[in-house]
PDB file of C-alpha atoms in Angstrom:
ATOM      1  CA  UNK A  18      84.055 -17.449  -9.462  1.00  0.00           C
ATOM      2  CA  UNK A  19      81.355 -17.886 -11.991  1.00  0.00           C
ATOM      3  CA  UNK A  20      77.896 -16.673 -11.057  1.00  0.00           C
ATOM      4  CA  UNK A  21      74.886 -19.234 -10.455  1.00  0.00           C
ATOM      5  CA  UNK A  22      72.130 -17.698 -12.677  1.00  0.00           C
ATOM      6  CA  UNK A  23      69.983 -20.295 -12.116  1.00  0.00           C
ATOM      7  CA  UNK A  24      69.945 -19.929  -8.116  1.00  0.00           C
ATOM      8  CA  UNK A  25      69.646 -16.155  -8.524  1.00  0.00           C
ATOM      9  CA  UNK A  26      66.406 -16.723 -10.695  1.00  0.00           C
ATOM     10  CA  UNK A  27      64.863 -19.012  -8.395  1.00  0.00           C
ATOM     11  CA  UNK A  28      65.255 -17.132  -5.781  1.00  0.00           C
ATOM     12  CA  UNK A  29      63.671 -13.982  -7.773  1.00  0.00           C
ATOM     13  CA  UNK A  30      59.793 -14.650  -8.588  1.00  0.00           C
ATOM     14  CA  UNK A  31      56.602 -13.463  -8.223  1.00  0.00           C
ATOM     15  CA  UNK A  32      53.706 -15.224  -6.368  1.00  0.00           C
ATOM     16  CA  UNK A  33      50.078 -14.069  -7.849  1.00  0.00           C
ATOM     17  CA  UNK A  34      48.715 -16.303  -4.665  1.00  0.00           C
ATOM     18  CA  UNK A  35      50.148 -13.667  -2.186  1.00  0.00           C
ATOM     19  CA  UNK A  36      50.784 -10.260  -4.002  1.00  0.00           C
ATOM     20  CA  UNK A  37      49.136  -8.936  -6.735  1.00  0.00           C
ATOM     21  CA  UNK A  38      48.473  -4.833  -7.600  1.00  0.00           C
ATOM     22  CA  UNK A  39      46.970  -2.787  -5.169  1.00  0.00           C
ATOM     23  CA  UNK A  40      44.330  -0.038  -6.702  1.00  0.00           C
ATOM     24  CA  UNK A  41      44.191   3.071  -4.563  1.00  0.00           C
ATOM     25  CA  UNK A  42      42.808   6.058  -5.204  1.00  0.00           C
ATOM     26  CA  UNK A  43      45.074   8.897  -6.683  1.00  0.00           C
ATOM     27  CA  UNK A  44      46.038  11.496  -4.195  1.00  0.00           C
ATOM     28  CA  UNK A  45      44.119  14.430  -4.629  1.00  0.00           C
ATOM     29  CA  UNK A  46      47.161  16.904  -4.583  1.00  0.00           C
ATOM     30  CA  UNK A  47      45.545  20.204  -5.563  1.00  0.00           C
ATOM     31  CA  UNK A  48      42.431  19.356  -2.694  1.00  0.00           C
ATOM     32  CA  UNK A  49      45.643  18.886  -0.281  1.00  0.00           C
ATOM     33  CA  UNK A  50      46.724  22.470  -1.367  1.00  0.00           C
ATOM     34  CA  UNK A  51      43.563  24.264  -0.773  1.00  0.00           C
ATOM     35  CA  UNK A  52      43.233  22.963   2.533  1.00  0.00           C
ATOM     36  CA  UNK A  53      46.656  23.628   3.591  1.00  0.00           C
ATOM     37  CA  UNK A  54      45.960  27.260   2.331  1.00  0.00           C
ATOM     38  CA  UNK A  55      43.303  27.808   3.635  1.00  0.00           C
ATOM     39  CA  UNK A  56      44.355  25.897   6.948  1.00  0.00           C
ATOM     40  CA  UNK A  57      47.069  28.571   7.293  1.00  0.00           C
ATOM     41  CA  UNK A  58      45.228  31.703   6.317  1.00  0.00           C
ATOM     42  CA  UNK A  59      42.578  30.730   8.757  1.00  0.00           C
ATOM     43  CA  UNK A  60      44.189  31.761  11.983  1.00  0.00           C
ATOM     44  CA  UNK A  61      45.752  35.029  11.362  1.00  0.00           C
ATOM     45  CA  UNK A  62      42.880  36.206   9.159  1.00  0.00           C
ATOM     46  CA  UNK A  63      40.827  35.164  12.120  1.00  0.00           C
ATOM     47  CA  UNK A  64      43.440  37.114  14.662  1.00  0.00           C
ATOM     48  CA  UNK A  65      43.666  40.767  12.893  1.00  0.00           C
ATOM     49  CA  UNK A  66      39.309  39.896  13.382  1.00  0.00           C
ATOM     50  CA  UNK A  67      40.129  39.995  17.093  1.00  0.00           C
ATOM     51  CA  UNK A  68      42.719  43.174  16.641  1.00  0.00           C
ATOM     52  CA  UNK A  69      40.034  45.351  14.929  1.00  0.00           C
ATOM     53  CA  UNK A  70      37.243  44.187  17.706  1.00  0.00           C
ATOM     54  CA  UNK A  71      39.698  45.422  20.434  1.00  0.00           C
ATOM     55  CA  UNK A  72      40.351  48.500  18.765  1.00  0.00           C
ATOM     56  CA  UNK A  73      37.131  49.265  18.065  1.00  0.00           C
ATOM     57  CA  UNK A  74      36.409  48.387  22.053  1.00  0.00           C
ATOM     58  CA  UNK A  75      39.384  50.906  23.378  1.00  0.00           C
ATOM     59  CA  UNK A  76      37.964  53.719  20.824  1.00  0.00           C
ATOM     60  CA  UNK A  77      34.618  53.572  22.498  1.00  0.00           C
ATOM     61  CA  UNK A  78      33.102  53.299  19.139  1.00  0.00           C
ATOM     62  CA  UNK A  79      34.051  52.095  15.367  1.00  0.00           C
ATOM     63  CA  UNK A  80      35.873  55.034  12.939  1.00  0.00           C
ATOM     64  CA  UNK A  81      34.949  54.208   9.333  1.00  0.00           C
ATOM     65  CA  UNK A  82      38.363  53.560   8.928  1.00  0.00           C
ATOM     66  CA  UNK A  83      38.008  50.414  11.483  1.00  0.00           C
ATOM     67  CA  UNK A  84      34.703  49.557  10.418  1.00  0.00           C
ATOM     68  CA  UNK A  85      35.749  49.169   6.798  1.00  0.00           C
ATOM     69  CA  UNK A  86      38.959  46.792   8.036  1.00  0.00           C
ATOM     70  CA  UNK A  87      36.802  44.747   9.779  1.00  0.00           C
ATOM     71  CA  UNK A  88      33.904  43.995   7.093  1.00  0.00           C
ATOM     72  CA  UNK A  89      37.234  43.025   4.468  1.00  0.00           C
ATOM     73  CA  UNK A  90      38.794  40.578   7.580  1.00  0.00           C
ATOM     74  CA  UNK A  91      34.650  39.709   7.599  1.00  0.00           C
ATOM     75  CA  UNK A  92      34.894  39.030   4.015  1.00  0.00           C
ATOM     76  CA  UNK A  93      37.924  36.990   3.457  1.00  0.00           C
ATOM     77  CA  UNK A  94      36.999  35.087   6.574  1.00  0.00           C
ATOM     78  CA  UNK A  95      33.734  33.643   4.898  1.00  0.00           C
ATOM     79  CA  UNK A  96      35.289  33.190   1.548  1.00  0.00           C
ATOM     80  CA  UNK A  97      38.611  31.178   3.204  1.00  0.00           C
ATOM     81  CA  UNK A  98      35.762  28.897   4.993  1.00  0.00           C
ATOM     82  CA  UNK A  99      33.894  28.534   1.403  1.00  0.00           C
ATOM     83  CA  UNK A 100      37.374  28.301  -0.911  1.00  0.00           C
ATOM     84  CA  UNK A 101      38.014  25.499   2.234  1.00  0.00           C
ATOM     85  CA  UNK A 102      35.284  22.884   1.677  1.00  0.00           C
ATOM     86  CA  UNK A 103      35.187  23.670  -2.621  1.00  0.00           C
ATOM     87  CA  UNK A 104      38.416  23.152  -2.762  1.00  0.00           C
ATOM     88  CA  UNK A 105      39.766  21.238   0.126  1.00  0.00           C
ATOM     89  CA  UNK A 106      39.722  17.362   1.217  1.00  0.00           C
ATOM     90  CA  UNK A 107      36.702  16.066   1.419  1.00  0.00           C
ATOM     91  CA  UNK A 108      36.428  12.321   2.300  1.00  0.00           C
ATOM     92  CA  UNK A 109      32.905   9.997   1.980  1.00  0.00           C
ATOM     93  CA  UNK A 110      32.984   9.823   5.565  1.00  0.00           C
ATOM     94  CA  UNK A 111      33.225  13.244   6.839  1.00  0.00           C
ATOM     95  CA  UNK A 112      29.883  15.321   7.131  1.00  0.00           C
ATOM     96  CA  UNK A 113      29.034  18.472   7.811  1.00  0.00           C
ATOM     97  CA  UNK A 114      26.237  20.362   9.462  1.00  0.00           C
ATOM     98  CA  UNK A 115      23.399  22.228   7.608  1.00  0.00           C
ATOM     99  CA  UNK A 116      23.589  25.053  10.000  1.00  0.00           C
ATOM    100  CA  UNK A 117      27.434  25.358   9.149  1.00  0.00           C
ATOM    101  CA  UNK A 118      26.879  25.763   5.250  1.00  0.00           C
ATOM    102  CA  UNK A 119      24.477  28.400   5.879  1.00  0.00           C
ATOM    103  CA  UNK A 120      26.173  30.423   8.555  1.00  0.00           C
ATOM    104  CA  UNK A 121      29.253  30.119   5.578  1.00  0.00           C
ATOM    105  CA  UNK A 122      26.610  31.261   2.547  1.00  0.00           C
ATOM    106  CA  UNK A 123      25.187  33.957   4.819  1.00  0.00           C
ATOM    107  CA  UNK A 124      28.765  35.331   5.541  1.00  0.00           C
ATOM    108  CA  UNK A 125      29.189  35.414   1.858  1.00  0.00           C
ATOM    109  CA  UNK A 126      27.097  36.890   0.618  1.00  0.00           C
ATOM    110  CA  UNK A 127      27.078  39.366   3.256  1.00  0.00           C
ATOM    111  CA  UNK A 128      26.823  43.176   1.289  1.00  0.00           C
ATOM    112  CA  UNK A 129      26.277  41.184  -1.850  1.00  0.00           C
ATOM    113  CA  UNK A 130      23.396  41.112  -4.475  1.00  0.00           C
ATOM    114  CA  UNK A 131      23.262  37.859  -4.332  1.00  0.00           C
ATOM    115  CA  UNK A 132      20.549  35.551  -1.867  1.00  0.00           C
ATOM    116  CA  UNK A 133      21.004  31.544  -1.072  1.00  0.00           C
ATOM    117  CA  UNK A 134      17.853  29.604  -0.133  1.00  0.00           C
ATOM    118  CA  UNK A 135      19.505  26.654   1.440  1.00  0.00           C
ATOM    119  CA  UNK A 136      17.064  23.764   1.870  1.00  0.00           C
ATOM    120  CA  UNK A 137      18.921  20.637   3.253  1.00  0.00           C
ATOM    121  CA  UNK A 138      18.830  17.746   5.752  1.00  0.00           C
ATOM    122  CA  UNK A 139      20.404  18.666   8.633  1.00  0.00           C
ATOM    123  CA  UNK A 140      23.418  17.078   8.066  1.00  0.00           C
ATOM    124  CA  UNK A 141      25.293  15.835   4.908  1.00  0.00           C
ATOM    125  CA  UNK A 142      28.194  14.686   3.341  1.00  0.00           C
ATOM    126  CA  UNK A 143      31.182  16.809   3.288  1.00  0.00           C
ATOM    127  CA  UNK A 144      31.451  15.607  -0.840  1.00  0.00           C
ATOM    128  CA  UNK A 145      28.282  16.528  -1.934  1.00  0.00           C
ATOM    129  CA  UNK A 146      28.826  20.128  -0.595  1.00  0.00           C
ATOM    130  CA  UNK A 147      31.589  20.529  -1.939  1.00  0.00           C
ATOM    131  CA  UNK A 148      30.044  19.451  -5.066  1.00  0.00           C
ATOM    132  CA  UNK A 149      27.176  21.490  -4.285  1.00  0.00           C
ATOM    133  CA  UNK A 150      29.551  24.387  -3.654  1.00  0.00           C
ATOM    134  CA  UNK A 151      31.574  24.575  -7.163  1.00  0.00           C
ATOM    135  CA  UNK A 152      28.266  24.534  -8.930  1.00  0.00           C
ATOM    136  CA  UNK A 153      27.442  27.706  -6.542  1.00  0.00           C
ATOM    137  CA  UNK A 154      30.025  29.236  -7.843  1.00  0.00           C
ATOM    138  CA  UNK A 155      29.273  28.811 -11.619  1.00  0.00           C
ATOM    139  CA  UNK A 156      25.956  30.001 -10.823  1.00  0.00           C
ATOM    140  CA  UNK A 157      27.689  33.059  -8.842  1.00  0.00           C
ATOM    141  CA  UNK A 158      29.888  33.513 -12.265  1.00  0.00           C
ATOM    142  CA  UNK A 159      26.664  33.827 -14.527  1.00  0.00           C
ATOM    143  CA  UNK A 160      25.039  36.056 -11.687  1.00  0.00           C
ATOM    144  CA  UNK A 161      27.333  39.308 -12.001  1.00  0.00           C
ATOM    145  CA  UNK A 162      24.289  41.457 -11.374  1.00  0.00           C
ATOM    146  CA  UNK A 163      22.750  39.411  -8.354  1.00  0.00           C
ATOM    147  CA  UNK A 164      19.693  37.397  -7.712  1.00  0.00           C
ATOM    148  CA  UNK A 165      18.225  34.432  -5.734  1.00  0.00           C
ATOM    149  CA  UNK A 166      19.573  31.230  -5.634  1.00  0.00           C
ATOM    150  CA  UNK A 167      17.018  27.825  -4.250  1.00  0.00           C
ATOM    151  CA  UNK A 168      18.800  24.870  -3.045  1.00  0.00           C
ATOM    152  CA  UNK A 169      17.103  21.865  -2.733  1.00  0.00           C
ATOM    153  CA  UNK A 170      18.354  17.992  -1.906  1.00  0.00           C
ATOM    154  CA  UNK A 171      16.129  15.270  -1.026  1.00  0.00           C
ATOM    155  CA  UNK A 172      16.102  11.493  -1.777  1.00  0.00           C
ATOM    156  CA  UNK A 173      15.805  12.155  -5.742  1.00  0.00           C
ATOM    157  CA  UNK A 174      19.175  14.701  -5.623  1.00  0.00           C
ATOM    158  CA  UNK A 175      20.025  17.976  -5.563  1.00  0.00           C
ATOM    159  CA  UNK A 176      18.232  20.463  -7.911  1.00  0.00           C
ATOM    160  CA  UNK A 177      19.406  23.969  -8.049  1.00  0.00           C
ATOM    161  CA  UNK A 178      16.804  26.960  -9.435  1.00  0.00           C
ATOM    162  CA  UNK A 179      18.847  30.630  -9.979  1.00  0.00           C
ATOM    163  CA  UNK A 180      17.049  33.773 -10.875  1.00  0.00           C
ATOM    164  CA  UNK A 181      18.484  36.701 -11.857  1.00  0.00           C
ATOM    165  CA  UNK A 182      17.462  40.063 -13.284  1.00  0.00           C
ATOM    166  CA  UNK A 183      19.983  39.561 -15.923  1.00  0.00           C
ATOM    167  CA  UNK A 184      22.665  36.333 -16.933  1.00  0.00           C
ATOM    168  CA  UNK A 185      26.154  36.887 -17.894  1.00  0.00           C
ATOM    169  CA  UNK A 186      26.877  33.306 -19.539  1.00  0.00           C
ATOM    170  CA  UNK A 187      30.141  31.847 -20.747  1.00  0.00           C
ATOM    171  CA  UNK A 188      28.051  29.713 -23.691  1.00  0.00           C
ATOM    172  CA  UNK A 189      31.623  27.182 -23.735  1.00  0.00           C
ATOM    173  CA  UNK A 190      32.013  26.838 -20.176  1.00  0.00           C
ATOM    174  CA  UNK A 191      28.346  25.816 -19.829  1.00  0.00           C
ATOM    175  CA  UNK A 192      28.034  23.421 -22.544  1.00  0.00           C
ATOM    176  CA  UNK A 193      31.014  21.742 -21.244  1.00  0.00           C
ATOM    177  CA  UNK A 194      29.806  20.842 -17.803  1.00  0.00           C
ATOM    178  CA  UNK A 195      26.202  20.222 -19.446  1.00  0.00           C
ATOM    179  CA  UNK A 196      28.432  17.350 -21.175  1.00  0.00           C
ATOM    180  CA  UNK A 197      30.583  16.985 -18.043  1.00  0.00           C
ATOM    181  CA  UNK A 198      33.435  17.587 -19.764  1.00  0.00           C
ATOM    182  CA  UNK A 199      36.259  19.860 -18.516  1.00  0.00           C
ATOM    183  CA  UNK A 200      36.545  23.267 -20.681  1.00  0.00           C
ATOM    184  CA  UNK A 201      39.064  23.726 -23.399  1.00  0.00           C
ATOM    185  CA  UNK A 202      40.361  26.617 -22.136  1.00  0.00           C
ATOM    186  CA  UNK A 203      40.000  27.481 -18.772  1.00  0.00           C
ATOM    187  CA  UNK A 204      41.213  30.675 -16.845  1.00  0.00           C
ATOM    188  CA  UNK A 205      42.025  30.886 -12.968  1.00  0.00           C
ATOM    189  CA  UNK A 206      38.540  32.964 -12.566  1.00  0.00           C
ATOM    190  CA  UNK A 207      36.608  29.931 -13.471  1.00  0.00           C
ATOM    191  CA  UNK A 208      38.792  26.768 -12.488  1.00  0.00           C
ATOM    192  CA  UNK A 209      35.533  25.760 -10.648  1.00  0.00           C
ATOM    193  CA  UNK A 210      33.971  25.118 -13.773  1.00  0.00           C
ATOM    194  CA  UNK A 211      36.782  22.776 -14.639  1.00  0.00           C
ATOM    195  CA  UNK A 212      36.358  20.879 -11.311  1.00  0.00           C
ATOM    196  CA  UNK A 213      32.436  20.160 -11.865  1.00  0.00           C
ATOM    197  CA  UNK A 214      32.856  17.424 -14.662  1.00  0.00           C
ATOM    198  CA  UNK A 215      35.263  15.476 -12.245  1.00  0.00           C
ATOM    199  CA  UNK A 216      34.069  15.661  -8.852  1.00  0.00           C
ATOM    200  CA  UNK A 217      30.047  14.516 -10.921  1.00  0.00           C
ATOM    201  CA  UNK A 218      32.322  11.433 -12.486  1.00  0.00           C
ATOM    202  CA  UNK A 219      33.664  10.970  -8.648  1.00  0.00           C
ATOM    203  CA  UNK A 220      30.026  10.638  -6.847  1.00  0.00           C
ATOM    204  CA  UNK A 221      28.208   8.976 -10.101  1.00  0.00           C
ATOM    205  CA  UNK A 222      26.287  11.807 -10.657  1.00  0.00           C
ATOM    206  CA  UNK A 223      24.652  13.054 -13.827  1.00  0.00           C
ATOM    207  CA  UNK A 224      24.065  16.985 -14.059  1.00  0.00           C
ATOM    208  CA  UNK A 225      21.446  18.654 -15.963  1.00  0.00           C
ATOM    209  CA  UNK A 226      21.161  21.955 -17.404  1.00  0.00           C
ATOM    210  CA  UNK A 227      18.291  24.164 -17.951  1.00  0.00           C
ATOM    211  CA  UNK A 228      19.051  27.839 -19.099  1.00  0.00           C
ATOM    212  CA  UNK A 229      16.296  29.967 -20.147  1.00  0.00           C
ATOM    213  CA  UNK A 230      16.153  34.027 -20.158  1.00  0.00           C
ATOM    214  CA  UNK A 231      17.314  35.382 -16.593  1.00  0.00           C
ATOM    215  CA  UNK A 232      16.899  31.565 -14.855  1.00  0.00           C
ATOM    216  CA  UNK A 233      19.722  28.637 -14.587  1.00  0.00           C
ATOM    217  CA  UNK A 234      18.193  25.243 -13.384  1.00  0.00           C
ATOM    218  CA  UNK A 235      20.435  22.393 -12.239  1.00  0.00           C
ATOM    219  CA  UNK A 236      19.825  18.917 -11.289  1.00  0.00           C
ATOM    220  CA  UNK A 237      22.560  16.220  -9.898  1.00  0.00           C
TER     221      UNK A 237
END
């Protein structure tokens, strides 16, 4: 029995009235993967905590041995909560409270060189911190030798003012985010300077870059 093209290609169209493309968002995949990780590494990182505290309750005291197991559980603790909103989902609705950013910064920076002067409102948006966050950590990569780090946000944006006693800079990896541009060549150690460019684009943010002597100044 021949076959009735005709019906079979009126009964296959397309009606612009009632569909037409959809434009979603991209799925953030590696975001998703650094809040599963860190979802997962949470809890048991946060159990041996609770271990070492008992221990160091039945042994009427803390050993050395003890003490030094619980500032490393200390230690990956805070940088699991930091790694979790750089690098993890962050939607335009969620926030997230000033006081919970700096309990995080203190923790991390916790037997450190380096100082955070975290000057907020009191709540913000999870994005921006996490922005806020990944350009911490370039300023942490440049700071090998320590120093003091001002954070400021207010109505105009955020503006960022590092001092250190000495800069270790990375002259490509600076002039690429200064451009907002992703780095040629980019290691594991400083994949948050390859995130900057993207999550500025993201917000509509412009960043600037001031580098003198032993200061860095940021504004976006």
């Amino acid at each position: 029995m021949p076959h009735d093209h005709s019906r079979l290609q009126q009964s296959i169209h397309f009606n612009p009235t009632f569909i037409g493309p959809i434009m979603q968002e991209k799925p953030d995949f590696a975001a998703m993967i650094g809040s599963r990780i860190c979802h997962d590494l949470i809890s048991p990182i946060g159990a041996i905590g609770n271990g070492v505290e008992l221990m160091q309750m039945d042994n009427e005291g803390s050993s050395p041995e003890l003490a030094l197991i619980a500032e490393s559980v200390a230690n990956a603790n805070a940088r699991i909560r930091f790694f979790r909103v750089a690098y993890g989902v962050a939607s335009s609705d969620q926030r997230i409270a000033k006081t919970e950013v700096i309990s995080i910064l203190t923790d991390i920076t916790r037997g450190t060189r380096l100082i955070y002067a975290w000057n907020t409102p009191a709540d913000l948006s999870r994005r921006e911190v996490r922005l806020a966050f990944l350009m911490l950590q370039c300023l942490e990569t440049a700071m090998a030798y320590g120093g003091r780090v001002q954070v400021d946000r207010d109505d105009n944006g955020w503006r960022m003012a590092a001092e250190a006693p000495r800069l270790k800079l990375d002259a490509a990896l600076w002039d690429a985010i200064a451009q907002q541009e992703a780095p040629a060549e980019l290691g594991a150690g400083h994949v948050h300077f390859g995130l900057v460019p993207g999550e500025l684009d993201r917000q509509g943010r412009s960043l600037i870059v001031d580098i003198k002597e032993t200061t860095i100044r940021l504004s976006f």
